[in-house]
Coordinates of C-alpha atoms and ligand atoms in Angstrom, one line a residue:
T6 CA 71.6 93.3 83.6
R7 CA 70.5 96.6 81.6
T8 CA 72.4 98.1 79.1
P9 CA 73.7 101.5 80.4
V10 CA 71.7 104.6 79.1
N11 CA 74.1 107.2 77.4
V12 CA 73.6 110.6 79.0
T13 CA 75.4 113.6 77.4
V14 CA 75.8 116.9 79.3
T15 CA 77.0 120.0 77.4
G16 CA 78.6 122.9 79.5
A17 CA 79.7 120.1 82.1
A18 CA 82.5 122.2 83.5
G19 CA 80.0 125.0 84.4
Q20 CA 78.4 125.4 87.9
I21 CA 74.9 123.7 86.7
G22 CA 76.9 120.7 85.3
Y23 CA 79.0 120.4 88.6
A24 CA 75.4 120.2 90.5
L25 CA 73.9 117.9 87.8
L26 CA 76.4 115.2 87.1
F27 CA 76.4 113.7 90.5
R28 CA 72.8 113.3 90.7
I29 CA 72.8 111.7 87.2
A30 CA 75.5 109.4 88.2
S31 CA 73.6 108.4 91.7
G32 CA 70.3 107.6 89.6
H33 CA 68.2 110.5 90.1
L34 CA 67.9 111.4 86.5
L35 CA 66.5 108.0 85.3
G36 CA 65.8 105.8 88.4
A37 CA 67.7 103.8 90.9
D38 CA 68.0 100.7 89.0
V39 CA 69.3 102.5 85.6
P40 CA 72.9 102.3 84.8
V41 CA 74.2 105.5 83.1
K42 CA 77.4 106.3 80.8
L43 CA 78.2 110.0 80.7
R44 CA 79.5 112.1 78.1
L45 CA 80.8 115.4 78.8
L46 CA 80.7 117.8 76.2
E47 CA 82.9 121.0 76.6
I48 CA 84.7 123.7 74.8
P49 CA 88.4 123.2 74.6
Q50 CA 88.9 125.8 77.5
G51 CA 86.6 123.7 79.5
L52 CA 88.0 120.4 79.2
K53 CA 90.4 120.3 82.1
A54 CA 87.8 121.3 84.6
A55 CA 85.7 118.7 83.2
E56 CA 88.2 116.2 83.8
G57 CA 88.7 117.3 87.3
T58 CA 84.8 116.9 87.6
A59 CA 85.2 113.4 86.4
M60 CA 87.8 112.6 88.8
E61 CA 85.4 113.4 91.5
L62 CA 82.8 111.3 90.1
D63 CA 85.2 108.2 90.0
D64 CA 85.7 109.1 93.4
C65 CA 82.3 108.8 94.2
A66 CA 82.3 105.1 93.3
F67 CA 78.7 105.1 92.1
P68 CA 77.3 101.6 91.4
L69 CA 75.3 102.9 88.5
L70 CA 78.1 104.9 86.8
K71 CA 79.3 102.7 84.0
G72 CA 81.8 105.1 82.0
I73 CA 82.7 108.8 81.5
D74 CA 83.9 110.0 78.5
I75 CA 85.0 113.7 77.8
T76 CA 85.2 115.5 74.6
D77 CA 85.2 118.9 72.7
D78 CA 83.8 117.3 69.5
P79 CA 79.9 117.3 69.3
N80 CA 79.8 114.4 66.9
V81 CA 81.6 112.3 69.5
G82 CA 79.6 113.8 72.5
F83 CA 76.3 112.8 71.0
A84 CA 77.2 109.6 69.7
G85 CA 74.8 107.1 70.6
A86 CA 73.1 109.7 73.0
N87 CA 69.9 108.5 74.7
V88 CA 69.3 111.8 76.7
A89 CA 71.2 115.1 75.9
L90 CA 71.1 118.1 78.5
L91 CA 72.3 120.9 76.5
V92 CA 73.3 123.3 79.5
G93 CA 76.2 125.2 77.9
A94 CA 75.4 128.4 76.4
R95 CA 76.7 131.9 75.7
P96 CA 75.5 134.1 78.6
R97 CA 74.3 137.8 77.5
T98 CA 77.2 140.2 78.4
K99 CA 77.0 144.0 78.9
G100 CA 76.3 145.7 75.8
M101 CA 75.1 142.6 73.9
E102 CA 72.0 143.2 72.1
R103 CA 69.3 140.7 71.6
G104 CA 70.4 139.7 68.1
D105 CA 74.3 139.3 69.1
L106 CA 72.7 136.8 71.9
L107 CA 70.7 134.8 69.4
S108 CA 73.4 134.5 66.7
A109 CA 75.8 133.5 69.4
N110 CA 73.9 130.8 70.7
G111 CA 72.9 129.9 67.3
G112 CA 76.7 129.2 66.8
I113 CA 76.3 126.7 69.6
F114 CA 72.8 125.1 69.0
K115 CA 72.8 124.9 65.3
P116 CA 76.0 122.7 65.1
Q117 CA 74.8 120.6 68.2
G118 CA 71.4 119.9 66.6
K119 CA 73.3 118.6 63.5
A120 CA 75.6 116.4 65.6
I121 CA 72.3 115.1 67.4
N122 CA 70.8 114.4 64.1
D123 CA 73.6 112.6 62.8
N124 CA 75.0 110.7 65.7
A125 CA 72.4 110.3 68.6
A126 CA 70.5 107.2 69.4
D127 CA 66.9 106.8 67.8
D128 CA 65.4 107.4 71.1
I129 CA 67.2 110.5 72.2
K130 CA 65.4 112.9 74.1
V131 CA 66.9 116.5 74.4
L132 CA 66.4 118.9 77.1
V133 CA 67.8 122.5 76.5
V134 CA 68.6 124.5 79.6
G135 CA 71.0 126.9 78.2
N136 CA 69.4 130.4 77.8
P137 CA 67.4 131.5 76.0
A138 CA 66.2 128.0 76.4
N139 CA 63.1 127.9 74.1
T140 CA 64.7 129.4 71.3
N141 CA 68.0 127.6 71.6
A142 CA 65.8 124.4 71.5
L143 CA 64.0 125.8 68.3
I144 CA 67.4 126.1 66.6
A145 CA 68.8 122.8 67.7
Q146 CA 65.4 121.1 66.5
A147 CA 65.7 122.9 63.1
A148 CA 69.1 121.5 62.6
A149 CA 67.9 117.7 63.3
P150 CA 65.3 117.1 60.5
D151 CA 65.7 113.4 61.0
V152 CA 64.7 113.6 64.8
P153 CA 61.0 113.7 65.6
A154 CA 60.6 117.3 66.5
E155 CA 58.8 116.4 69.8
R156 CA 62.1 115.2 71.1
F157 CA 63.4 118.7 71.6
T158 CA 62.2 120.4 74.9
A159 CA 63.2 123.5 77.0
M160 CA 63.3 124.0 80.5
T161 CA 60.5 125.4 82.5
R162 CA 60.7 123.2 85.5
L163 CA 62.5 125.5 87.6
D164 CA 59.9 128.3 87.2
H165 CA 57.3 125.5 87.9
N166 CA 58.9 124.5 90.9
R167 CA 59.7 128.1 92.2
A168 CA 55.8 128.9 91.6
I169 CA 54.8 125.6 93.7
S170 CA 57.2 126.8 96.5
Q171 CA 55.8 130.5 96.5
L172 CA 52.2 129.2 96.5
A173 CA 53.1 126.7 99.2
A174 CA 54.5 129.7 101.3
K175 CA 51.6 131.8 100.8
T176 CA 49.0 129.3 101.7
G177 CA 50.9 127.5 104.4
A178 CA 50.3 124.2 102.2
A179 CA 52.9 121.6 101.8
V180 CA 54.3 121.6 98.5
S181 CA 53.4 118.0 98.4
D182 CA 49.8 119.0 98.4
I183 CA 49.9 121.4 95.1
K184 CA 49.1 119.9 91.8
R185 CA 48.3 121.2 88.3
L186 CA 50.1 124.2 88.4
T187 CA 51.4 125.3 85.0
I188 CA 53.8 127.7 83.3
W189 CA 52.9 129.0 80.1
G190 CA 55.1 130.7 77.4
N191 CA 58.8 131.4 77.2
H192 CA 61.3 130.9 80.2
S193 CA 61.8 134.6 80.5
A194 CA 60.3 137.4 82.4
T195 CA 57.2 137.1 80.6
Q196 CA 56.4 133.6 81.4
Y197 CA 53.0 133.1 83.0
P198 CA 52.7 130.9 86.2
D199 CA 49.0 130.0 86.2
I200 CA 47.3 128.8 89.3
F201 CA 43.8 128.9 88.0
H202 CA 43.6 125.0 87.4
A203 CA 46.2 124.4 90.2
E204 CA 44.8 122.5 93.3
I205 CA 45.8 122.6 96.8
A206 CA 45.1 119.5 98.7
G207 CA 42.3 119.2 96.3
K208 CA 40.7 122.6 96.4
N209 CA 41.2 125.3 93.7
A210 CA 44.3 127.2 94.3
A211 CA 43.0 130.7 92.8
E212 CA 39.8 130.3 95.0
T213 CA 41.8 129.4 98.0
V214 CA 44.3 132.4 97.7
N215 CA 41.3 134.7 96.6
D216 CA 43.6 137.7 96.1
E217 CA 44.0 138.7 92.4
A218 CA 46.3 141.8 93.4
W219 CA 48.8 139.1 95.1
L220 CA 48.7 136.9 92.0
A221 CA 49.3 139.9 89.9
D222 CA 51.8 142.1 91.8
T223 CA 53.3 139.5 94.1
F224 CA 53.2 136.0 92.7
I225 CA 53.8 136.3 89.1
P226 CA 56.6 138.8 89.5
T227 CA 58.3 137.0 92.2
V228 CA 58.3 133.8 90.2
A229 CA 59.6 135.4 86.8
K230 CA 62.3 137.5 88.8
R231 CA 63.5 134.9 90.8
G232 CA 66.6 134.1 88.8
A233 CA 67.6 137.7 89.2
A234 CA 66.8 137.5 92.9
I235 CA 69.2 134.5 93.2
I236 CA 71.9 136.3 91.5
E237 CA 71.5 139.4 93.9
A238 CA 71.7 137.2 97.0
R239 CA 74.3 134.5 96.0
G240 CA 76.4 136.5 93.7
A241 CA 76.1 133.9 91.2
S242 CA 73.0 132.3 89.1
S243 CA 71.0 129.4 90.3
A244 CA 72.8 126.2 89.8
A245 CA 71.6 123.5 92.2
S246 CA 67.9 124.3 91.8
A247 CA 68.5 124.4 87.8
A248 CA 70.1 121.2 88.1
N249 CA 67.5 119.8 90.2
A250 CA 64.9 120.9 87.8
A251 CA 66.7 119.5 84.9
I252 CA 66.7 116.2 86.7
D253 CA 62.9 116.5 87.5
H254 CA 62.1 117.3 83.8
V255 CA 63.8 114.3 82.4
H256 CA 62.6 112.0 85.2
T257 CA 59.0 113.0 84.6
W258 CA 59.5 112.8 80.9
V259 CA 60.8 109.2 81.2
N260 CA 59.0 108.0 84.3
G261 CA 55.4 109.6 84.0
T262 CA 53.4 112.2 85.8
A263 CA 51.5 111.0 88.7
E264 CA 47.7 110.4 88.3
G265 CA 45.8 113.5 88.7
D266 CA 48.9 115.8 88.2
W267 CA 50.6 117.4 85.6
T268 CA 53.9 119.1 84.9
S269 CA 55.2 122.2 82.8
M270 CA 57.6 121.6 79.9
G271 CA 58.9 123.7 76.9
I272 CA 57.5 121.9 73.8
P273 CA 56.9 122.3 70.3
S274 CA 53.4 123.6 70.1
D275 CA 51.0 121.7 68.0
G276 CA 48.4 124.7 67.9
S277 CA 46.7 124.2 71.4
Y278 CA 45.4 127.1 73.4
G279 CA 46.1 129.4 70.3
V280 CA 50.1 129.1 70.5
P281 CA 51.3 129.1 67.0
E282 CA 52.2 125.6 65.8
G283 CA 56.1 125.1 65.9
L284 CA 56.9 127.4 68.6
I285 CA 58.6 125.9 71.5
S286 CA 56.3 127.0 74.4
S287 CA 55.7 126.0 78.0
F288 CA 52.4 123.9 78.3
P289 CA 50.8 121.8 80.9
V290 CA 51.6 118.4 80.2
T291 CA 51.0 114.7 81.1
T292 CA 53.7 112.2 80.5
K293 CA 53.6 108.3 80.1
D294 CA 56.0 105.6 78.7
G295 CA 58.5 108.3 77.4
R296 CA 55.9 110.4 75.7
Y297 CA 54.1 113.6 76.8
E298 CA 50.6 115.0 76.0
I299 CA 49.3 118.4 76.2
V300 CA 46.4 118.7 78.8
Q301 CA 43.4 119.8 76.8
G302 CA 40.1 121.4 77.5
L303 CA 41.3 124.0 80.1
D304 CA 39.3 127.1 80.3
I305 CA 41.6 130.2 80.0
N306 CA 40.0 133.1 81.4
E307 CA 40.9 136.7 80.6
F308 CA 43.7 137.1 83.1
S309 CA 45.4 134.3 81.6
R310 CA 44.7 134.8 78.1
A311 CA 46.4 138.3 78.1
R312 CA 49.7 136.8 79.8
I313 CA 49.8 133.6 77.7
D314 CA 49.6 136.0 74.5
A315 CA 52.2 138.1 75.8
S316 CA 54.7 135.5 76.4
V317 CA 54.0 133.7 73.4
K318 CA 54.4 137.0 71.2
E319 CA 58.0 137.2 72.3
L320 CA 58.7 133.8 71.6
A321 CA 57.2 134.4 67.8
E322 CA 59.7 137.6 67.8
E323 CA 62.6 135.5 69.0
R324 CA 61.5 132.8 66.2
D325 CA 61.4 135.5 63.7
A326 CA 64.7 137.0 64.6
V327 CA 66.8 133.6 64.5
R328 CA 64.9 133.0 61.1
G329 CA 66.0 136.5 60.0
L330 CA 69.8 135.4 61.2
G331 CA 69.4 132.1 58.8
L332 CA 69.5 130.0 62.0
I333 CA 66.5 128.2 61.5
Ligands
NAX425 P1 78.3 128.6 83.4 O1 78.8 129.6 82.8 O2 78.7 128.1 84.9 O3 78.7 127.0 82.6 C1 78.6 127.0 81.3 C2 79.5 126.1 80.6 O4 79.1 125.7 79.4 C3 81.1 126.3 80.7 O5 81.9 125.4 81.3 C4 81.2 126.5 79.2 O6 82.7 126.3 78.7 C5 80.4 125.6 78.5 N1 80.0 125.9 77.2 C6 79.8 127.0 76.5 N2 79.9 126.9 75.0 C7 79.7 125.5 75.1 C8 79.5 124.6 74.0 N3 79.3 125.3 72.7 N4 79.5 123.3 73.9 C9 79.9 122.8 75.1 N5 80.1 123.6 76.4 C10 80.0 125.0 76.2 O7 77.0 128.5 83.3 P2 75.8 127.9 84.1 O8 75.2 128.6 85.3 O9 76.2 126.4 84.4 O10 74.5 127.9 83.1 C11 74.4 127.4 82.1 C12 73.1 127.8 81.4 O11 72.0 127.6 81.8 C13 73.2 129.3 81.3 O12 72.7 129.7 79.8 C14 72.0 129.7 82.1 O13 71.4 131.0 81.6 C15 71.0 128.6 81.8 N6 70.1 128.6 82.9 C16 68.7 128.1 82.7 C17 67.8 128.1 83.4 C18 66.5 127.5 82.8 O14 65.6 127.5 83.7 N7 66.2 127.3 81.7 C19 68.1 128.3 84.9 C20 69.5 128.2 85.4 C21 70.6 129.1 84.4 O15 70.2 130.3 84.4

């Protein structure tokens, strides 16, 4: 029998946590044959609700779930962790400036990065979901000098999935026929969903759509502002779809992309496509054997270049701001 994989989830008592934990425990994160141990990391006020969720997890009698620990101590929460999903974050509240937001999250992600550095397993893989996800990932990574930098990733898979769904709706294609879509840049309103290399049932997506006005004025803003539209409709931010994207991100990272396809992940740049080295930016990646590689050699047209550059500029500004605050 296989040794269970230790999966740590922060913000476990939150709404994404509630949508995420049951799918991890039922085998959707790593595979239907992979036993898991869950570690739920919360702040003290969240512990009781996390215990309630753990009771419900028990009540599912999931065959793959080999244990649940609950803690408010990051050193305990990340001890022996193979996979860490950093979901808990400090949301922007009314009147909060960007600097306040970045420093509040620095107060979470810097100590968590250090706790990962000091306690996690050697093969640790980290996904940051909590916003601002890319820069929070950068802060955690900087606090974990002994962990290879490429193990720190940020979630743009929800944006990726949203873009596939919008493109399918526009063209009448099945979502499963859409391949090679890319989200570039920051998980923010500046993100750039790129269909110039995407394929719909083997045909180029941009040529199939053949409508640059739709692309610029409908598709891109709909994908970028989808989070706000969900809040408007649901009265609460995306939770099940965000949890689903976190499952997809890690599952793809661990189990590989399909032949001929790729996915989008926020990862430390190696300088590819003119994105300054070290920024955690979304790229097209293929994955295999638990590793990812940036898809190389794509032609970037002027339309795409301007939008990638704008999002990357925002990432550089966030990095400079957290550097100024002494967080990296
Ligand atoms: P909730 O407010 O429902 O839950 C957050 C939980 O985190 C709370 O239970 C809180 O007690 C806990 N928490 C706070 N600080 C913590 C710490 N230091 N250690 C451990 N736990 C801590 O938020 P939810 O809707 O679950 O969203 C979580 C995060 O995901 C937010 O930052 C949100 O902005 C972000 N999102 C990111 C998305 C992405 O695509 N990257 C999309 C969905 C979501 O908006």
